[in-house]
């Protein structure tokens, strides 16, 4: 059995955010979400509650706000009864694991990974194996997946776009993986919280082997709504809903009312993220070139998404480097060790291009100074 790296991204993230309150010049370049569209959100909240109470104010008891379900079914072109609303994507993933994983089960997780995923499997008493997504494409080899599947394998867990690399699995690639899973009778969970950066497709439409999870958090910056969902075929849905009906009582009637109104006209929110990335991505691409020419970082900025996952050119402890950068330059980038890829850094650029430019310049100057001081 492969083992999970001892580094804990969530604890590191909480520490950095807490410490940033006393760092007046802090630049949190690791953030992996689009910045909140605060004014757009305020307008939708007012539309719901400032005047006559909106008709979208409905109970979420059952499988979610009915208007949210209707909008999601139309948006992703899936049957309404294939969708179950959750308190964000993390809650959806926890429900799926509760439905499929028990002590002694085997779970396959991609690497690089979002550390919540293997941790969730381990917390359920599962054995965890990793399927490698190798640079530069970070694709997944169906033959390697087939070789990893055991008689007790219950789930394969992927992200698309991949967190942290931003790599995209096409429908054709997903179908090849589905063929392997269907033969083995295994489900593939696809966390699609970054998927709308590419298209409004969902893996769950392609094969009953897929269970898709998504939310309004990452692409749209609407983390305050905690609106997520699971999309699954009939067999998986029955198993998931048996758990959901026992354990999911946290859906906010108020938040999901606002989510319903948001989903009925997503165009301003789509314009929001597109506008941010049209300004910030060229900044990252330009400065990534400068970092490469300086012999500091290597790796291409991905075509889609708001994350960049370059590798440090000099062979040092990435956690030590990022701690030093935070201490001496007030710049926070996430160590690759937290994602199962030591020697890498995760950079987020889903916010104001000026902040991104400032962060990338601090990173460049900090890495130059680190290399000189430590003779690496």
CSV table of C-alpha atoms in Angstrom, one decimal:
chain,number,residue,atom,x,y,z
A,1,UNK,CA,0.0,0.0,0.0
A,2,UNK,CA,1.2,3.4,-0.9
A,3,UNK,CA,1.2,6.0,1.9
A,4,UNK,CA,0.0,9.5,2.2
A,5,UNK,CA,2.5,12.3,2.6
A,6,UNK,CA,2.6,13.5,6.2
A,7,UNK,CA,2.2,17.1,5.1
A,8,UNK,CA,-1.3,18.6,5.7
A,9,UNK,CA,-2.4,21.3,3.2
A,10,UNK,CA,-5.6,22.2,5.2
A,11,UNK,CA,-3.6,22.9,8.4
A,12,UNK,CA,-1.0,24.9,6.5
A,13,UNK,CA,-3.7,26.9,4.7
A,14,UNK,CA,-5.5,27.8,7.9
A,15,UNK,CA,-2.2,28.8,9.5
A,16,UNK,CA,-1.2,31.1,6.6
A,17,UNK,CA,-4.7,32.7,6.5
A,18,UNK,CA,-4.6,33.3,10.2
A,19,UNK,CA,-1.1,34.8,10.2
A,20,UNK,CA,-1.9,37.0,7.2
A,21,UNK,CA,-4.2,39.0,9.5
A,22,UNK,CA,-1.1,40.4,11.1
A,23,UNK,CA,0.9,40.7,7.8
A,24,UNK,CA,-0.2,44.0,6.3
A,25,UNK,CA,1.7,43.3,3.1
A,26,UNK,CA,0.8,39.6,2.8
A,27,UNK,CA,0.2,38.2,-0.7
A,28,UNK,CA,-1.7,34.9,-0.7
A,29,UNK,CA,-0.6,33.6,-4.1
A,30,UNK,CA,-1.7,30.0,-3.3
A,31,UNK,CA,-5.5,30.7,-3.4
A,32,UNK,CA,-7.1,28.3,-5.9
A,33,UNK,CA,-10.5,29.9,-6.3
A,34,UNK,CA,-11.8,32.8,-8.4
A,35,UNK,CA,-12.2,35.9,-6.3
A,36,UNK,CA,-15.7,36.5,-4.9
A,37,UNK,CA,-17.9,38.5,-7.2
A,38,UNK,CA,-19.2,40.4,-4.1
A,39,UNK,CA,-21.3,43.0,-5.8
A,40,UNK,CA,-23.0,40.5,-8.1
A,41,UNK,CA,-23.7,38.3,-5.1
A,42,UNK,CA,-25.1,41.3,-3.1
A,43,UNK,CA,-27.4,42.1,-6.0
A,44,UNK,CA,-28.8,38.5,-6.1
A,45,UNK,CA,-29.3,38.5,-2.3
A,46,UNK,CA,-31.2,41.7,-2.6
A,47,UNK,CA,-33.3,40.2,-5.4
A,48,UNK,CA,-34.2,37.4,-3.0
A,49,UNK,CA,-34.8,39.2,0.2
A,50,UNK,CA,-34.8,43.0,0.0
A,51,UNK,CA,-38.3,43.3,-1.4
A,52,UNK,CA,-41.1,40.7,-1.6
A,53,UNK,CA,-39.8,37.3,-0.7
A,54,UNK,CA,-38.7,35.4,-3.8
A,55,UNK,CA,-40.7,32.3,-4.9
A,56,UNK,CA,-37.3,30.5,-4.9
A,57,UNK,CA,-37.3,30.4,-1.1
A,58,UNK,CA,-38.1,26.7,-0.8
A,59,UNK,CA,-37.3,23.9,1.5
A,60,UNK,CA,-34.1,22.0,0.7
A,61,UNK,CA,-35.3,18.9,2.6
A,62,UNK,CA,-35.3,16.0,0.2
A,63,UNK,CA,-32.6,16.3,-2.4
A,64,UNK,CA,-32.3,20.1,-2.6
A,65,UNK,CA,-34.0,23.3,-3.6
A,66,UNK,CA,-36.2,22.4,-6.6
A,67,UNK,CA,-35.2,25.5,-8.6
A,68,UNK,CA,-31.5,24.6,-8.1
A,69,UNK,CA,-32.2,21.1,-9.3
A,70,UNK,CA,-34.1,22.4,-12.4
A,71,UNK,CA,-31.3,24.8,-13.3
A,72,UNK,CA,-28.6,22.2,-12.9
A,73,UNK,CA,-30.4,19.7,-15.0
A,74,UNK,CA,-30.8,22.2,-17.8
A,75,UNK,CA,-27.2,23.5,-17.4
A,76,UNK,CA,-25.5,20.1,-17.6
A,77,UNK,CA,-28.1,18.4,-19.7
A,78,UNK,CA,-28.8,15.6,-17.3
A,79,UNK,CA,-32.0,14.2,-15.8
A,80,UNK,CA,-33.2,16.1,-12.8
A,81,UNK,CA,-33.5,13.0,-10.7
A,82,UNK,CA,-29.8,12.3,-11.3
A,83,UNK,CA,-28.8,15.3,-9.2
A,84,UNK,CA,-28.5,15.5,-5.4
A,85,UNK,CA,-27.7,18.9,-3.8
A,86,UNK,CA,-25.1,19.0,-1.0
A,87,UNK,CA,-23.4,21.5,1.3
A,88,UNK,CA,-20.6,22.1,-1.1
A,89,UNK,CA,-18.5,19.6,-3.0
A,90,UNK,CA,-16.6,18.4,0.1
A,91,UNK,CA,-19.9,17.2,1.6
A,92,UNK,CA,-20.8,15.5,-1.6
A,93,UNK,CA,-17.5,13.6,-1.6
A,94,UNK,CA,-18.0,12.6,2.1
A,95,UNK,CA,-21.4,11.2,1.3
A,96,UNK,CA,-20.1,9.2,-1.6
A,97,UNK,CA,-17.3,7.7,0.5
A,98,UNK,CA,-19.8,6.8,3.2
A,99,UNK,CA,-21.8,5.0,0.6
A,100,UNK,CA,-19.0,3.0,-0.9
A,101,UNK,CA,-16.0,2.7,1.4
A,102,UNK,CA,-15.6,0.7,4.6
A,103,UNK,CA,-12.6,-0.5,6.6
A,104,UNK,CA,-10.6,-2.8,4.3
A,105,UNK,CA,-11.8,-1.3,1.1
A,106,UNK,CA,-9.3,-0.2,-1.5
A,107,UNK,CA,-9.4,3.2,-3.1
A,108,UNK,CA,-7.3,4.5,-6.0
A,109,UNK,CA,-6.5,8.3,-6.0
A,110,UNK,CA,-4.7,10.3,-8.6
A,111,UNK,CA,-1.3,11.9,-7.8
A,112,UNK,CA,-0.7,14.9,-7.8
A,113,UNK,CA,-3.8,15.0,-5.6
A,114,UNK,CA,-5.9,17.4,-3.5
A,115,UNK,CA,-5.0,16.0,-0.1
A,116,UNK,CA,-8.6,15.9,1.2
A,117,UNK,CA,-9.2,12.9,-1.2
A,118,UNK,CA,-6.7,10.3,0.1
A,119,UNK,CA,-7.3,11.6,3.6
A,120,UNK,CA,-11.0,10.9,3.2
A,121,UNK,CA,-10.2,7.3,2.1
A,122,UNK,CA,-7.8,6.7,5.0
A,123,UNK,CA,-10.3,8.1,7.5
A,124,UNK,CA,-12.8,5.5,6.3
A,125,UNK,CA,-10.2,2.7,7.0
A,126,UNK,CA,-9.4,2.1,3.3
A,127,UNK,CA,-6.2,1.1,1.7
A,128,UNK,CA,-5.0,3.7,-0.7
A,129,UNK,CA,-3.0,3.4,-3.9
A,130,UNK,CA,-2.0,6.2,-6.2
A,131,UNK,CA,-2.2,6.4,-10.0
A,132,UNK,CA,0.4,8.8,-11.3
A,133,UNK,CA,-0.4,11.8,-13.5
A,134,UNK,CA,3.0,12.5,-15.0
A,135,UNK,CA,4.2,15.8,-16.4
A,136,UNK,CA,3.9,17.5,-18.7
A,137,UNK,CA,0.4,16.2,-19.8
A,138,UNK,CA,-0.6,14.8,-16.4
A,139,UNK,CA,-2.8,12.3,-18.2
A,140,UNK,CA,-4.0,9.0,-16.8
A,141,UNK,CA,-3.0,5.7,-18.4
A,142,UNK,CA,-5.9,3.3,-18.6
A,143,UNK,CA,-3.6,0.3,-18.5
A,144,UNK,CA,-2.0,1.5,-15.3
A,145,UNK,CA,-5.4,2.0,-13.8
A,146,UNK,CA,-6.4,-1.5,-14.8
A,147,UNK,CA,-3.3,-2.9,-13.1
A,148,UNK,CA,-4.0,-1.1,-9.9
A,149,UNK,CA,-7.6,-2.4,-9.5
A,150,UNK,CA,-8.1,-5.1,-6.9
A,151,UNK,CA,-11.0,-7.3,-6.0
A,152,UNK,CA,-11.7,-5.0,-3.0
A,153,UNK,CA,-11.4,-1.7,-5.0
A,154,UNK,CA,-14.5,0.4,-4.5
A,155,UNK,CA,-13.6,3.8,-5.9
A,156,UNK,CA,-11.2,5.6,-8.2
A,157,UNK,CA,-11.0,9.3,-7.4
A,158,UNK,CA,-10.0,12.0,-9.9
A,159,UNK,CA,-10.2,15.8,-10.3
A,160,UNK,CA,-11.0,17.4,-13.7
A,161,UNK,CA,-9.5,19.9,-14.1
A,162,UNK,CA,-6.8,18.4,-11.9
A,163,UNK,CA,-6.0,20.1,-8.6
A,164,UNK,CA,-3.2,21.2,-8.5
A,165,UNK,CA,-1.9,21.0,-12.1
A,166,UNK,CA,-4.9,22.3,-14.0
A,167,UNK,CA,-4.6,19.4,-16.5
A,168,UNK,CA,-7.8,18.5,-18.4
A,169,UNK,CA,-9.0,15.0,-19.2
A,170,UNK,CA,-11.1,15.1,-22.4
A,171,UNK,CA,-14.3,13.1,-22.9
A,172,UNK,CA,-12.3,10.6,-25.1
A,173,UNK,CA,-9.8,10.1,-22.3
A,174,UNK,CA,-12.5,9.7,-19.7
A,175,UNK,CA,-14.3,7.1,-21.8
A,176,UNK,CA,-11.2,5.0,-21.9
A,177,UNK,CA,-11.0,5.1,-18.1
A,178,UNK,CA,-14.7,4.3,-17.9
A,179,UNK,CA,-14.2,1.2,-20.0
A,180,UNK,CA,-11.7,-0.1,-17.5
A,181,UNK,CA,-14.0,0.7,-14.6
A,182,UNK,CA,-17.0,-0.9,-16.2
A,183,UNK,CA,-15.2,-4.1,-16.7
A,184,UNK,CA,-14.1,-4.2,-13.1
A,185,UNK,CA,-17.4,-3.0,-11.6
A,186,UNK,CA,-15.7,0.0,-10.0
A,187,UNK,CA,-17.0,3.6,-9.7
A,188,UNK,CA,-14.9,6.6,-10.7
A,189,UNK,CA,-15.6,9.7,-8.7
A,190,UNK,CA,-14.7,12.9,-10.7
A,191,UNK,CA,-14.4,16.1,-8.7
A,192,UNK,CA,-15.4,18.7,-11.3
A,193,UNK,CA,-15.2,21.9,-9.2
A,194,UNK,CA,-12.9,23.4,-11.9
A,195,UNK,CA,-14.6,21.8,-14.8
A,196,UNK,CA,-16.7,24.8,-15.9
A,197,UNK,CA,-13.4,26.5,-16.9
A,198,UNK,CA,-13.4,24.2,-19.9
A,199,UNK,CA,-17.1,23.3,-20.7
A,200,UNK,CA,-20.4,22.5,-19.1
A,201,UNK,CA,-19.9,18.8,-19.7
A,202,UNK,CA,-20.0,16.3,-16.8
A,203,UNK,CA,-18.4,12.9,-16.7
A,204,UNK,CA,-21.6,11.4,-15.3
A,205,UNK,CA,-23.2,11.8,-18.7
A,206,UNK,CA,-20.6,9.6,-20.4
A,207,UNK,CA,-20.9,6.4,-18.4
A,208,UNK,CA,-22.7,4.9,-15.4
A,209,UNK,CA,-19.2,4.2,-14.1
A,210,UNK,CA,-18.8,7.9,-13.3
A,211,UNK,CA,-20.1,9.8,-10.3
A,212,UNK,CA,-19.6,13.6,-10.7
A,213,UNK,CA,-19.2,16.2,-7.9
A,214,UNK,CA,-19.3,20.0,-8.4
A,215,UNK,CA,-20.1,23.3,-6.7
A,216,UNK,CA,-20.4,27.0,-7.3
A,217,UNK,CA,-17.2,27.7,-5.2
A,218,UNK,CA,-14.1,27.5,-7.3
A,219,UNK,CA,-15.0,28.8,-10.8
A,220,UNK,CA,-17.6,31.3,-9.7
A,221,UNK,CA,-16.1,32.4,-6.3
A,222,UNK,CA,-19.4,31.7,-4.5
A,223,UNK,CA,-17.9,29.9,-1.6
A,224,UNK,CA,-20.3,31.6,0.8
A,225,UNK,CA,-23.3,29.8,-0.7
A,226,UNK,CA,-21.9,26.3,0.0
A,227,UNK,CA,-23.9,25.0,-2.9
A,228,UNK,CA,-22.7,21.7,-4.3
A,229,UNK,CA,-24.1,18.7,-6.0
A,230,UNK,CA,-23.6,15.0,-7.0
A,231,UNK,CA,-24.6,13.7,-10.4
A,232,UNK,CA,-24.9,9.9,-10.7
A,233,UNK,CA,-26.7,7.2,-12.6
A,234,UNK,CA,-29.5,5.2,-11.2
A,235,UNK,CA,-27.5,2.4,-9.5
A,236,UNK,CA,-25.1,4.8,-7.8
A,237,UNK,CA,-27.8,7.3,-6.9
A,238,UNK,CA,-29.8,4.7,-5.0
A,239,UNK,CA,-26.7,3.9,-2.9
A,240,UNK,CA,-25.7,7.5,-2.4
A,241,UNK,CA,-29.2,8.6,-1.5
A,242,UNK,CA,-29.5,6.0,1.2
A,243,UNK,CA,-26.6,7.7,2.9
A,244,UNK,CA,-27.8,11.2,2.0
A,245,UNK,CA,-31.2,10.7,3.6
A,246,UNK,CA,-29.5,9.7,6.9
A,247,UNK,CA,-26.7,12.2,7.2
A,248,UNK,CA,-27.3,15.4,5.0
A,249,UNK,CA,-29.3,17.9,7.1
A,250,UNK,CA,-27.0,20.9,6.6
A,251,UNK,CA,-28.3,22.4,3.3
A,252,UNK,CA,-29.0,26.1,4.0
A,253,UNK,CA,-32.4,27.1,2.8
A,254,UNK,CA,-31.3,30.7,2.6
A,255,UNK,CA,-28.0,30.1,0.8
A,256,UNK,CA,-29.6,27.7,-1.7
A,257,UNK,CA,-32.3,30.2,-2.4
A,258,UNK,CA,-29.7,32.6,-3.5
A,259,UNK,CA,-28.0,29.8,-5.4
A,260,UNK,CA,-31.2,29.2,-7.3
A,261,UNK,CA,-31.4,32.8,-8.4
A,262,UNK,CA,-27.7,32.8,-9.4
A,263,UNK,CA,-28.1,29.6,-11.5
A,264,UNK,CA,-31.1,31.1,-13.4
A,265,UNK,CA,-28.8,33.6,-15.0
A,266,UNK,CA,-25.1,32.7,-14.8
A,267,UNK,CA,-23.9,35.0,-17.5
A,268,UNK,CA,-22.6,37.8,-15.2
A,269,UNK,CA,-20.8,35.2,-13.1
A,270,UNK,CA,-19.2,33.7,-16.1
A,271,UNK,CA,-18.2,37.1,-17.3
A,272,UNK,CA,-16.6,37.7,-13.9
A,273,UNK,CA,-14.2,34.7,-14.0
A,274,UNK,CA,-13.5,35.2,-17.7
A,275,UNK,CA,-12.6,38.9,-17.1
A,276,UNK,CA,-10.3,38.0,-14.2
A,277,UNK,CA,-8.4,35.3,-16.1
A,278,UNK,CA,-8.1,37.3,-19.3
A,279,UNK,CA,-6.1,39.8,-17.2
A,280,UNK,CA,-4.2,37.6,-14.8
A,281,UNK,CA,-3.3,34.6,-17.0
A,282,UNK,CA,-1.0,36.6,-19.3
A,283,UNK,CA,0.7,38.1,-16.3
A,284,UNK,CA,1.5,34.6,-15.0
A,285,UNK,CA,2.6,33.4,-18.4
A,286,UNK,CA,5.0,36.3,-18.8
A,287,UNK,CA,6.5,36.0,-15.4
A,288,UNK,CA,6.7,32.2,-15.6
A,289,UNK,CA,8.9,32.7,-18.6
A,290,UNK,CA,11.1,35.1,-16.6
A,291,UNK,CA,11.3,32.6,-13.7
A,292,UNK,CA,12.3,29.8,-16.2
A,293,UNK,CA,15.0,32.0,-17.8
A,294,UNK,CA,16.4,32.8,-14.4
A,295,UNK,CA,16.7,29.1,-13.7
A,296,UNK,CA,14.2,29.1,-10.8
A,297,UNK,CA,11.1,27.3,-11.9
A,298,UNK,CA,10.1,25.2,-14.9
A,299,UNK,CA,6.7,24.1,-16.2
A,300,UNK,CA,4.0,25.5,-18.5
A,301,UNK,CA,1.0,27.5,-17.4
A,302,UNK,CA,-2.0,25.3,-18.2
A,303,UNK,CA,-4.5,26.3,-20.9
A,304,UNK,CA,-7.5,26.2,-18.5
A,305,UNK,CA,-8.2,27.2,-14.9
A,306,UNK,CA,-6.6,29.4,-12.3
A,307,UNK,CA,-3.7,27.3,-11.0
A,308,UNK,CA,-0.1,26.9,-12.0
A,309,UNK,CA,2.1,24.0,-10.7
A,310,UNK,CA,5.7,24.6,-11.7
A,311,UNK,CA,8.7,22.7,-10.4
A,312,UNK,CA,11.6,24.2,-8.5
A,313,UNK,CA,14.8,23.9,-10.6
A,314,UNK,CA,17.1,23.7,-7.6
A,315,UNK,CA,16.7,20.5,-5.6
A,316,UNK,CA,15.6,21.7,-2.2
A,317,UNK,CA,12.8,21.1,0.4
A,318,UNK,CA,9.8,22.9,-1.1
A,319,UNK,CA,8.2,23.2,2.4
A,320,UNK,CA,11.3,24.9,3.7
A,321,UNK,CA,11.4,27.2,0.7
A,322,UNK,CA,7.8,28.3,1.0
A,323,UNK,CA,8.2,28.9,4.8
A,324,UNK,CA,11.2,31.1,4.1
A,325,UNK,CA,9.4,33.0,1.4
A,326,UNK,CA,6.5,33.7,3.8
A,327,UNK,CA,8.8,34.7,6.6
A,328,UNK,CA,11.0,37.0,4.5
A,329,UNK,CA,8.8,38.2,1.6
A,330,UNK,CA,5.2,37.9,2.9
A,331,UNK,CA,4.4,35.7,-0.2
A,332,UNK,CA,2.5,32.5,0.3
A,333,UNK,CA,2.7,29.8,-2.3
A,334,UNK,CA,1.6,26.2,-1.5
A,335,UNK,CA,4.3,23.5,-1.3
A,336,UNK,CA,4.0,20.7,-3.8
A,337,UNK,CA,4.6,18.2,-1.0
A,338,UNK,CA,1.1,18.8,0.2
A,339,UNK,CA,-0.2,17.5,-3.1
A,340,UNK,CA,2.1,14.5,-3.3
A,341,UNK,CA,4.6,16.2,-5.6
A,342,UNK,CA,7.7,17.4,-3.6
A,343,UNK,CA,9.7,20.1,-5.3
A,344,UNK,CA,6.7,21.8,-6.9
A,345,UNK,CA,4.8,25.0,-6.0
A,346,UNK,CA,1.1,25.6,-6.4
A,347,UNK,CA,0.3,29.2,-7.5
A,348,UNK,CA,-3.2,30.6,-7.8
A,349,UNK,CA,-4.1,33.5,-10.1
A,350,UNK,CA,-7.9,33.8,-9.9
A,351,UNK,CA,-7.8,37.4,-8.7
A,352,UNK,CA,-6.8,40.9,-9.5
A,353,UNK,CA,-4.0,40.9,-12.0
A,354,UNK,CA,-2.1,43.6,-10.0
A,355,UNK,CA,-2.0,41.3,-7.0
A,356,UNK,CA,-0.9,38.4,-9.1
A,357,UNK,CA,1.9,40.5,-10.7
A,358,UNK,CA,3.0,41.6,-7.3
A,359,UNK,CA,3.0,38.1,-6.0
A,360,UNK,CA,4.9,36.7,-8.9
A,361,UNK,CA,7.5,39.4,-8.7
A,362,UNK,CA,8.0,38.7,-4.9
A,363,UNK,CA,8.3,35.0,-5.8
A,364,UNK,CA,11.0,35.7,-8.3
A,365,UNK,CA,13.0,38.0,-6.0
A,366,UNK,CA,12.6,35.7,-3.1
A,367,UNK,CA,13.7,32.6,-5.0
A,368,UNK,CA,16.8,34.5,-6.3
A,369,UNK,CA,17.7,35.6,-2.8
A,370,UNK,CA,17.1,32.1,-1.4
A,371,UNK,CA,19.3,30.6,-4.0
A,372,UNK,CA,22.1,33.1,-3.3
A,373,UNK,CA,21.9,32.8,0.5
A,374,UNK,CA,21.7,29.0,0.5
A,375,UNK,CA,24.1,28.4,-2.4
A,376,UNK,CA,21.7,26.1,-4.3
